[in-house]
Backbone as a ProteinNet text record, in pm:
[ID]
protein_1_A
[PRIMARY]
XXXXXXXXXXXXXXXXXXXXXXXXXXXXXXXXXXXXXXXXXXXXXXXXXXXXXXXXXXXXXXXXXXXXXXXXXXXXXXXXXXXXXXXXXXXXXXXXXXXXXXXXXXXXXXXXXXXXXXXXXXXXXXXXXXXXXXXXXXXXXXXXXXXXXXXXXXXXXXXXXXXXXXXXXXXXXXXXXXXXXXXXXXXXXXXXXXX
[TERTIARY]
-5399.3	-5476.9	-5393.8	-5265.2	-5183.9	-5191.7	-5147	-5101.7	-5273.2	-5368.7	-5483.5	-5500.2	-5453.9	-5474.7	-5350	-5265.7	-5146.2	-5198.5	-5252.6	-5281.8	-5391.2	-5480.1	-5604	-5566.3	-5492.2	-5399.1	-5341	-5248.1	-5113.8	-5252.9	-5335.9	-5394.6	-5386	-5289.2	-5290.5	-5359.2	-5343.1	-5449.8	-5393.9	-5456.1	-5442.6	-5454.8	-5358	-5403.3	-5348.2	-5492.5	-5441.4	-5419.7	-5461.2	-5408.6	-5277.1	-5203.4	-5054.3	-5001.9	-5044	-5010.2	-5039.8	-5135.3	-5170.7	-5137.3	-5019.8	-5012.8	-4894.4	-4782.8	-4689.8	-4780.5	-4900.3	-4963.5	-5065	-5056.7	-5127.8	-5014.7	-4922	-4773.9	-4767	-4753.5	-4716.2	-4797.4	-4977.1	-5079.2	-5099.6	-5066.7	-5072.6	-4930.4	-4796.4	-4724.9	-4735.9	-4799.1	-4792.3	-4922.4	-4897.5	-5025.5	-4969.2	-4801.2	-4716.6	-4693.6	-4691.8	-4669.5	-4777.9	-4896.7	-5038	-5040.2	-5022.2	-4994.7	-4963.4	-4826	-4736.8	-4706.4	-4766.8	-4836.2	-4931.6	-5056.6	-5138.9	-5125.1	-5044.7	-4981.3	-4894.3	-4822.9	-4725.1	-4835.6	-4945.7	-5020.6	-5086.1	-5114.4	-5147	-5017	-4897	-4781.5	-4766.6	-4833.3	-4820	-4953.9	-5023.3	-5173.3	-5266	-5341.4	-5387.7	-5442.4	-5562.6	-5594.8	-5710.9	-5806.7	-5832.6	-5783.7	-5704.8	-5580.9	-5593	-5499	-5477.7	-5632.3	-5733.3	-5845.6	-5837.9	-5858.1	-5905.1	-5801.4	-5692.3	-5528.3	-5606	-5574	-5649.6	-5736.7	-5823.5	-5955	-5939.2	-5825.3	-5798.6	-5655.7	-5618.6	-5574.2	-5625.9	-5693.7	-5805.9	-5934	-6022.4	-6170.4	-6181.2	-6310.9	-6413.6	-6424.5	-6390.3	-6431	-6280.1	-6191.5	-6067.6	-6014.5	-5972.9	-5882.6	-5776.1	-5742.2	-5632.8	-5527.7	-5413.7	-5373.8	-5234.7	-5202.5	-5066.3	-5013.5	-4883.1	-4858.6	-4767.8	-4722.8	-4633.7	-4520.3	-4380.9	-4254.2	-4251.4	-4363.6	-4368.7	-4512	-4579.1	-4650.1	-4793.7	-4821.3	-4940.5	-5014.6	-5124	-5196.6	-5267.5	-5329.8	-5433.6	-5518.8	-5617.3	-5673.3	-5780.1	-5855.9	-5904.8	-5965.2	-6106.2	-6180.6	-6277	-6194.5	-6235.7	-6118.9	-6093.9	-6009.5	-6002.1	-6089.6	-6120.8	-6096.5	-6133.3	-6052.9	-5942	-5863.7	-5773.5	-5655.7	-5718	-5684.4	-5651.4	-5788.1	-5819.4	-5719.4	-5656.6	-5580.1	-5466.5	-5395.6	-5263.4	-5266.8	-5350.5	-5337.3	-5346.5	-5422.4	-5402.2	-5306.6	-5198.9	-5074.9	-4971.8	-4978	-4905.8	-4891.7	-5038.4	-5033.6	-4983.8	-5048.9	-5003.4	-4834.6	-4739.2	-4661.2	-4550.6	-4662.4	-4596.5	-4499.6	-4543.1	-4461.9	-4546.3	-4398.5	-4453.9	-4434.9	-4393.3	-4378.2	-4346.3	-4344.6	-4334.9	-4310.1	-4194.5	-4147.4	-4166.1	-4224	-4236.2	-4168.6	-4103.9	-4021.1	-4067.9	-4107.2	-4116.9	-4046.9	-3995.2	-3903.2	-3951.1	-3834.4	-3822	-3987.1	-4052.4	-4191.7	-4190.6	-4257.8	-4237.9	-4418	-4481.5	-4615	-4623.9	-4741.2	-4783.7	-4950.8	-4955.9	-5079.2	-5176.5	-5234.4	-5348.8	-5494.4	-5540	-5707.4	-5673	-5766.5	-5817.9	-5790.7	-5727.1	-5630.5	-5489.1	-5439	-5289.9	-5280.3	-5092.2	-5055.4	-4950.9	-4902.8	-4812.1	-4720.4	-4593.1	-4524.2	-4481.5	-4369.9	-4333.2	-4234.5	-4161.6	-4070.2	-4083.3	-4116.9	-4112.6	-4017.3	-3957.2	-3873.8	-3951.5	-3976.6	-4048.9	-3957.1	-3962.8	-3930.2	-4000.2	-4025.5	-4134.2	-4063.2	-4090.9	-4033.7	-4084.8	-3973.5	-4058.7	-4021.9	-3880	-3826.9	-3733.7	-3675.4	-3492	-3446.9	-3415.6	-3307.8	-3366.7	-3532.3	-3519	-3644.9	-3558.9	-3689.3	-3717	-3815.9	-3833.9	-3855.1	-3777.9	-3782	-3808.4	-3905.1	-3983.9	-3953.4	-3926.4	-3926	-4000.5	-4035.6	-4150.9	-4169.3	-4288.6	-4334	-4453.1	-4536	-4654.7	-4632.4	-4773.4	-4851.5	-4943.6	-4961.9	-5125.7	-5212.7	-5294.9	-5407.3	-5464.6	-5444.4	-5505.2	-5575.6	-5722.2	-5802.4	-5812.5	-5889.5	-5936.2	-6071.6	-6147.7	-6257.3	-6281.8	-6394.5	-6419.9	-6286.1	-6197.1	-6093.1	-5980.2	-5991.9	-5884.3	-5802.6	-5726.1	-5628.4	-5639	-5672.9	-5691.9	-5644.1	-5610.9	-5554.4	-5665.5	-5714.9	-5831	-5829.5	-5696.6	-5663.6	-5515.2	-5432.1	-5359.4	-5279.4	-5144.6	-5109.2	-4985.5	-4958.2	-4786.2	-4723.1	-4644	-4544.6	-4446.2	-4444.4	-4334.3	-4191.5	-4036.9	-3954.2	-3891.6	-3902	-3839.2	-3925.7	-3901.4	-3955.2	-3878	-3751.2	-3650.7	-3649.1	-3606.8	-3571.6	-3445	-3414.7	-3288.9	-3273.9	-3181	-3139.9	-3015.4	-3031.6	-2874.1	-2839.8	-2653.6	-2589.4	-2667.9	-2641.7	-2637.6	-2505	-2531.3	-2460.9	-2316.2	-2324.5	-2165.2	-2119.7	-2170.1	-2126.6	-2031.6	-2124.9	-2060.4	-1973.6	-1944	-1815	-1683.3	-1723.3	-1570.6	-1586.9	-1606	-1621.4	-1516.8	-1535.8	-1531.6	-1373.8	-1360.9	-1193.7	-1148	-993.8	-922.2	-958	-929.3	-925.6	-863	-768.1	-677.2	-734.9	-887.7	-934.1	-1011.5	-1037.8	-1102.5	-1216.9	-1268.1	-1454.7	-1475.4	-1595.3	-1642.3	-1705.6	-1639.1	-1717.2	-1729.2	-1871	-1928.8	-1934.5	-1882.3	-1926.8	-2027.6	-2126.7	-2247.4	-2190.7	-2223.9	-2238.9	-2292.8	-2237.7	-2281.6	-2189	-2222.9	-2140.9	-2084.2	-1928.9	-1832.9	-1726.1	-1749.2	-1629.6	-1481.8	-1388.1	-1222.1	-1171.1	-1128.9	-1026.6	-893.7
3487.2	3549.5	3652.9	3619.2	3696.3	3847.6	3805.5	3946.8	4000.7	3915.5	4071.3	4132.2	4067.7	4096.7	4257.9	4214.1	4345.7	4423	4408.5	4526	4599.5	4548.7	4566.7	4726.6	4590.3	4679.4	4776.5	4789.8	4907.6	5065.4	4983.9	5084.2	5076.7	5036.1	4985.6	4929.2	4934.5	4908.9	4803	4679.6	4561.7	4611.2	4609.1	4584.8	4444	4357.9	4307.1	4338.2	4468.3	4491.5	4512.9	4551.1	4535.5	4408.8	4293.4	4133.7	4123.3	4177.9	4167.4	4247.1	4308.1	4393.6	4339.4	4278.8	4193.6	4123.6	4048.2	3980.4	4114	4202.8	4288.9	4364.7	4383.3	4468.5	4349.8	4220.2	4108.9	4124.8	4120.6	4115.8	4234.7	4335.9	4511.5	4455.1	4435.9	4424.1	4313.4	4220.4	4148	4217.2	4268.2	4391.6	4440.9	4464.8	4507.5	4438.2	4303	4187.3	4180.1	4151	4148.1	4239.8	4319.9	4491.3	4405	4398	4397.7	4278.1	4130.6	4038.3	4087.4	4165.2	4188.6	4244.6	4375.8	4430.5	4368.6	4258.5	4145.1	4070.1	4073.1	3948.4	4064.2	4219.4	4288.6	4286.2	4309.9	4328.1	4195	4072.5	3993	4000.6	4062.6	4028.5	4007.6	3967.8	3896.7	3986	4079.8	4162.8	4116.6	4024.4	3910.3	3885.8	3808.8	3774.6	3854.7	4016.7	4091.8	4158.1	4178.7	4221.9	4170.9	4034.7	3906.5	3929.6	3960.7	3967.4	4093.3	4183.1	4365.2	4359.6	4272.8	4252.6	4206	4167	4079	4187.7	4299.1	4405.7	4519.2	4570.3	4648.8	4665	4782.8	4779.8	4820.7	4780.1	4787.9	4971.5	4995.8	5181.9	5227.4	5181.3	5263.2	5352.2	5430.1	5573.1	5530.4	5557.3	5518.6	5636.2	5716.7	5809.1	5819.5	5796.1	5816.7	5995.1	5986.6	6152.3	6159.1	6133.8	6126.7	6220.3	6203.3	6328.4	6445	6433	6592.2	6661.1	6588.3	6625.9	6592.4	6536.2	6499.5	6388.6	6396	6311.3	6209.2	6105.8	5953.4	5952.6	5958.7	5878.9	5799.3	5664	5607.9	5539.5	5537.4	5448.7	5319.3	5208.9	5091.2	5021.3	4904.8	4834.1	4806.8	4779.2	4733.7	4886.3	4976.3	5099.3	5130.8	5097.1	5093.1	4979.3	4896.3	4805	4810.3	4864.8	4930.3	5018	5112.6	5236.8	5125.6	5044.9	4994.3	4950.6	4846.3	4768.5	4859.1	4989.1	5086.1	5100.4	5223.7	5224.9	5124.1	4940	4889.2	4863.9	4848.8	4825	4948.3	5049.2	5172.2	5220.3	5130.5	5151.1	5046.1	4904.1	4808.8	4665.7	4734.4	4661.8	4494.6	4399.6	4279.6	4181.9	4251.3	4152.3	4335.3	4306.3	4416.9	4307.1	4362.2	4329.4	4466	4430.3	4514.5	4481.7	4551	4523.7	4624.6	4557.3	4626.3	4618.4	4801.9	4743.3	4868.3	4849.1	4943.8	4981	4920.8	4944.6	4951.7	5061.4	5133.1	5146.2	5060.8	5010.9	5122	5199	5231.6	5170.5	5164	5051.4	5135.6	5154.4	5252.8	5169.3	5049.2	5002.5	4930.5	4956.8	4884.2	4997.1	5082.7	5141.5	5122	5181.6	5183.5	5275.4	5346.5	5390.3	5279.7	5278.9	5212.3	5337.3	5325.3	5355.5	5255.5	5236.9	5136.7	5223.8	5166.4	5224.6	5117.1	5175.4	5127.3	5080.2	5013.5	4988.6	4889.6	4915.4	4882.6	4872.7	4730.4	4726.6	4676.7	4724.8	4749.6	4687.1	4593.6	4542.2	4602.5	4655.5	4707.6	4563.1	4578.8	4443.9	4371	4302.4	4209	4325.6	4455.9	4568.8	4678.7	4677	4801.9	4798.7	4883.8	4831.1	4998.3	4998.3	5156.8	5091.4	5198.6	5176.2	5270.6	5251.3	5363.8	5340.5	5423.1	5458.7	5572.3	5484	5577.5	5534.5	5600.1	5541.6	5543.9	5427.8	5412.7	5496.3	5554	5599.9	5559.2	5461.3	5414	5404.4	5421	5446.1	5305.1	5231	5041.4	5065.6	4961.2	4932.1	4786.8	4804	4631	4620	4575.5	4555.1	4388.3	4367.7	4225	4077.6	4158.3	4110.7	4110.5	4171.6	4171.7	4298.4	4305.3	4457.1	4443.9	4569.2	4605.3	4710.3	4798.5	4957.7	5012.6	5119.8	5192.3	5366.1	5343.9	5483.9	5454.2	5450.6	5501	5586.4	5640.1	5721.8	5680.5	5677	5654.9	5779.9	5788.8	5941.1	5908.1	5878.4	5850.4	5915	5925.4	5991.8	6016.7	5877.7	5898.7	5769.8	5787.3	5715.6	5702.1	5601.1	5613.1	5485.8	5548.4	5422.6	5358.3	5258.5	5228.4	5132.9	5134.4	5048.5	4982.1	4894.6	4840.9	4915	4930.1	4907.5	4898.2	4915.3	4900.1	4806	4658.8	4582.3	4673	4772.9	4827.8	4904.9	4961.7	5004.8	4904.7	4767.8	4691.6	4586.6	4623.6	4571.6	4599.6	4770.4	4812.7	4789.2	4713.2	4650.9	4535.4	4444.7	4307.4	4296.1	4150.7	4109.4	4108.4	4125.5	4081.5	4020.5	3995.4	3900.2	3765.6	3783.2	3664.3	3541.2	3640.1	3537	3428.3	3353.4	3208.5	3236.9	3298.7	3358.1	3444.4	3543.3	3637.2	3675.7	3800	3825.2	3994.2	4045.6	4173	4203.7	4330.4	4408.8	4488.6	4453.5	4561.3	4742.9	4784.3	4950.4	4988	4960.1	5010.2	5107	5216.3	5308.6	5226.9	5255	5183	5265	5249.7	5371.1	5322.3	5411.9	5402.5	5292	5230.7	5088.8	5160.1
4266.7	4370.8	4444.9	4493	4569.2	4492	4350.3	4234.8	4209	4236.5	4217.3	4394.7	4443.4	4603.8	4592.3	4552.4	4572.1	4477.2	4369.8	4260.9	4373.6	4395.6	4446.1	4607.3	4669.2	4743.5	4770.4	4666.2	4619.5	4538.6	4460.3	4389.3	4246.7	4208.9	4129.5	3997.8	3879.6	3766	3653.6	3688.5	3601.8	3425.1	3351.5	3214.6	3119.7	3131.8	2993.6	2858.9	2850.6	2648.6	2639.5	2760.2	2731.7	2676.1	2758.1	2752.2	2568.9	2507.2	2387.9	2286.5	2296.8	2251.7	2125.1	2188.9	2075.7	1974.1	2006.2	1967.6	1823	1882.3	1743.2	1691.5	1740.3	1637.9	1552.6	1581	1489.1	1393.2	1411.5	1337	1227.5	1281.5	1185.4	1121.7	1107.8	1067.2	927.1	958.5	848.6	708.6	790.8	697.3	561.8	576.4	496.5	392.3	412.5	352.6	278.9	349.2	278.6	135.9	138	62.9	-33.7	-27.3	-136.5	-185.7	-142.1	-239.2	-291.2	-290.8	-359.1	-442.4	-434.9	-572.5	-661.1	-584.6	-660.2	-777.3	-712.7	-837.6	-920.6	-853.8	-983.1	-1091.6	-1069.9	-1123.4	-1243.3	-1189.3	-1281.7	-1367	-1339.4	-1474	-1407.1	-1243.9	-1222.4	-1096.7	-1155.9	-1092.1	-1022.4	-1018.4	-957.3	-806.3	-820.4	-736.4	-647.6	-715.9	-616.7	-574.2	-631.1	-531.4	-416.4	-422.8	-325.4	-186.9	-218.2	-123.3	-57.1	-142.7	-34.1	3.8	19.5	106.5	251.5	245.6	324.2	444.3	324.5	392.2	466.9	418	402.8	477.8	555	585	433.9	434	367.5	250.3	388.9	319.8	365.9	357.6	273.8	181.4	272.9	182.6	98.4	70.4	-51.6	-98	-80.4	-148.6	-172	-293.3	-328.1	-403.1	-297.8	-372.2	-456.8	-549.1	-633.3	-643.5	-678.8	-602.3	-692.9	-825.8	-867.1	-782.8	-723.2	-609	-622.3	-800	-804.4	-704.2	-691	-622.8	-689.5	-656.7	-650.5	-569.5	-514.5	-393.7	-446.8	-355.7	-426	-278.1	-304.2	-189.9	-193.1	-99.6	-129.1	-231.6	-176.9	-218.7	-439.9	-427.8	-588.7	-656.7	-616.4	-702.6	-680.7	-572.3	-581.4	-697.2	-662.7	-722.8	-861.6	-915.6	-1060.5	-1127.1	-992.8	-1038.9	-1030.6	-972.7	-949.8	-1075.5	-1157.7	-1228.1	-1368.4	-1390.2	-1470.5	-1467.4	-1388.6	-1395.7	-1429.1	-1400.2	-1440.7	-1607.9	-1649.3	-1796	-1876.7	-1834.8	-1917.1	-1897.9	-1837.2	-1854.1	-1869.9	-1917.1	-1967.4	-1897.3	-1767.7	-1637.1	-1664.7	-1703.2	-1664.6	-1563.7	-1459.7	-1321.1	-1226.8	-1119.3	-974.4	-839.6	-783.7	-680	-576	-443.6	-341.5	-176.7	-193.2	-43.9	65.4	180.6	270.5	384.7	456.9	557	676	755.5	867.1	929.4	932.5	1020.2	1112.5	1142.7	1302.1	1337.7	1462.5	1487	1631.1	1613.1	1803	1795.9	1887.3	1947	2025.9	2055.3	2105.8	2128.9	2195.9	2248.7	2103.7	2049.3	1890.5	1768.8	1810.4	1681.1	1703.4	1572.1	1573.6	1403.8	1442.2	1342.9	1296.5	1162.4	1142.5	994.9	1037.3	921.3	846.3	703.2	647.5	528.3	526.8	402.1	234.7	86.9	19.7	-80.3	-116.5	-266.6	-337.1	-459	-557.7	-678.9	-751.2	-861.9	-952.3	-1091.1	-1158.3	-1290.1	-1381.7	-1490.3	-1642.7	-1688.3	-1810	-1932.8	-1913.3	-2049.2	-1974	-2043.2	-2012.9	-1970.7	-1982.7	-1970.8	-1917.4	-1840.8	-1819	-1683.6	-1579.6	-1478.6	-1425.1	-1335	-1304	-1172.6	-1051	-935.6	-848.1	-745.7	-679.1	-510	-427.4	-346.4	-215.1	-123.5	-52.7	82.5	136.2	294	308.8	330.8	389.9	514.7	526.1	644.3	695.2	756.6	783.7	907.4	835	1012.7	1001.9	1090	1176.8	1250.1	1203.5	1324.9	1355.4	1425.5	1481.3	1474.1	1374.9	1360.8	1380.8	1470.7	1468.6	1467.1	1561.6	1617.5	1494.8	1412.8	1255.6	1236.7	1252.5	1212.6	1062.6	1023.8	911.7	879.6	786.5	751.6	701.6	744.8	715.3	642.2	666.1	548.6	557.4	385.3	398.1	261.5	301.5	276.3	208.4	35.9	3.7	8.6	7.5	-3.4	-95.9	-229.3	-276.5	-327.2	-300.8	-266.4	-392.9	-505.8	-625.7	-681.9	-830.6	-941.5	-1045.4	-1084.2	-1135.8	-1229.8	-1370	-1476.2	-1472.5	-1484.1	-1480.5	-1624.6	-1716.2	-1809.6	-1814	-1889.4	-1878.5	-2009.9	-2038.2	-2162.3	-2251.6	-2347.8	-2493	-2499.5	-2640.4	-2608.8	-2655.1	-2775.3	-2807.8	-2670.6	-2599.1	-2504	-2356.5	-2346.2	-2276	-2341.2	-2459.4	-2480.1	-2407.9	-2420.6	-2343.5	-2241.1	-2167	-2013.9	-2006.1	-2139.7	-2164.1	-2082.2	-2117.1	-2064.2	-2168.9	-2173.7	-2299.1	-2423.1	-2477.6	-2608.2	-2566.8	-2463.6	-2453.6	-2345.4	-2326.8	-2200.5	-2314.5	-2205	-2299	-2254.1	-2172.7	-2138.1	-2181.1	-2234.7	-2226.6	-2067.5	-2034.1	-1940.2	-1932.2	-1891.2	-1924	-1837.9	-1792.7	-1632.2	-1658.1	-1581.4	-1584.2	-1585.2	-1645.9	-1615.7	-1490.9	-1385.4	-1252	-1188.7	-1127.7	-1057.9	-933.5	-922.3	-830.1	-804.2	-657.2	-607.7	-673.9	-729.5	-769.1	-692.2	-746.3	-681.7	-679.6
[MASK]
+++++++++++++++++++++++++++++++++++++++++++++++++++++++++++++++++++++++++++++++++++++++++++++++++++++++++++++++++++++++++++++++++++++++++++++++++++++++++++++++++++++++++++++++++++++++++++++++++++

């Protein structure tokens, strides 16, 4: 009583959406997560799966657009075409598992919208020896429909799209230890600053 008496007072302007506001950065944030399990179960076969997950990310009438770093474009509206295109791209290039990491998310809050950024690393399985790894940043526009943060357009920007292989086994021989060791042991072919 005292604290609406002084607001009231001073002039002052009560807001509770501030008080609520940790409470929806938490909620848009796990949004990221949402994402990239869903593409995790497209990555395994199970495009199913991942519909069901992006629904659950997603309004209804979602933008969709990935720009790719030779500059081509995707866009795709509504979750299930999207979906469609993810799970296209994975088969047609043979990927049998995808790992998606999401980091550095940066949330502003605005009534019942919000922007959110997100940074991507993606690893994409082609065999035992060969994975392709992508790098990028969500852009996304959040609403709050019927008390649910959802992403209602967004935007990948991706920075690179890179194969990586291991060795060839004659090649990581010359890695090996001695002859005189009683293990075999193989150093990956990885770039390492001069010792």
């Amino acid at each position: 009583m005292l604290a609406l008496t002084l607001v009231l007072f001073v002039g002052g302007k009560f807001e509770l959406a501030s008080a609520a506001q940790p409470n929806a950065e938490l909620e848009i944030q796990k949004l990221t997560s949402c994402y990239a399990l869903g593409t995790d179960a497209i990555g395994r076969n199970n495009l199913l799966e991942g519909k069901n997950i992006y629904r659950d990310c997603f309004t209804q009438d979602v933008v969709l657009t990935a720009i790719f770093p030779d500059g081509a474009t995707q866009t795709s509206y509504g979750t299930d075409s999207w979906a469609d295109f993810v799970y296209s791209v994975f088969q047609g290039n043979g990927y049998t598992a995808t790992q998606h990491l999401m980091g550095t998310i940066n949330i502003s809050v605005q009534n019942n919208q919000a922007t959110m950024t997100s940074y991507l690393h993606a690893t994409h399985k082609r065999s035992e020896t060969s994975i392709d790894v992508a790098n990028g940043t969500y852009e996304d526009q959040v609403v709050n429909r019927n008390g649910r943060w959802k992403i209602r357009k967004r935007t990948l920007k991706l920075i690179d799209f890179l194969n990586l292989s291991s060795p060839t086994t004659a090649s990581s021989s010359t890695n090996a230890r001695s002859a005189n060791s009683s293990a075999t042991f193989i150093r990956p072919n990885i770039p390492r600053l001069k010792e």
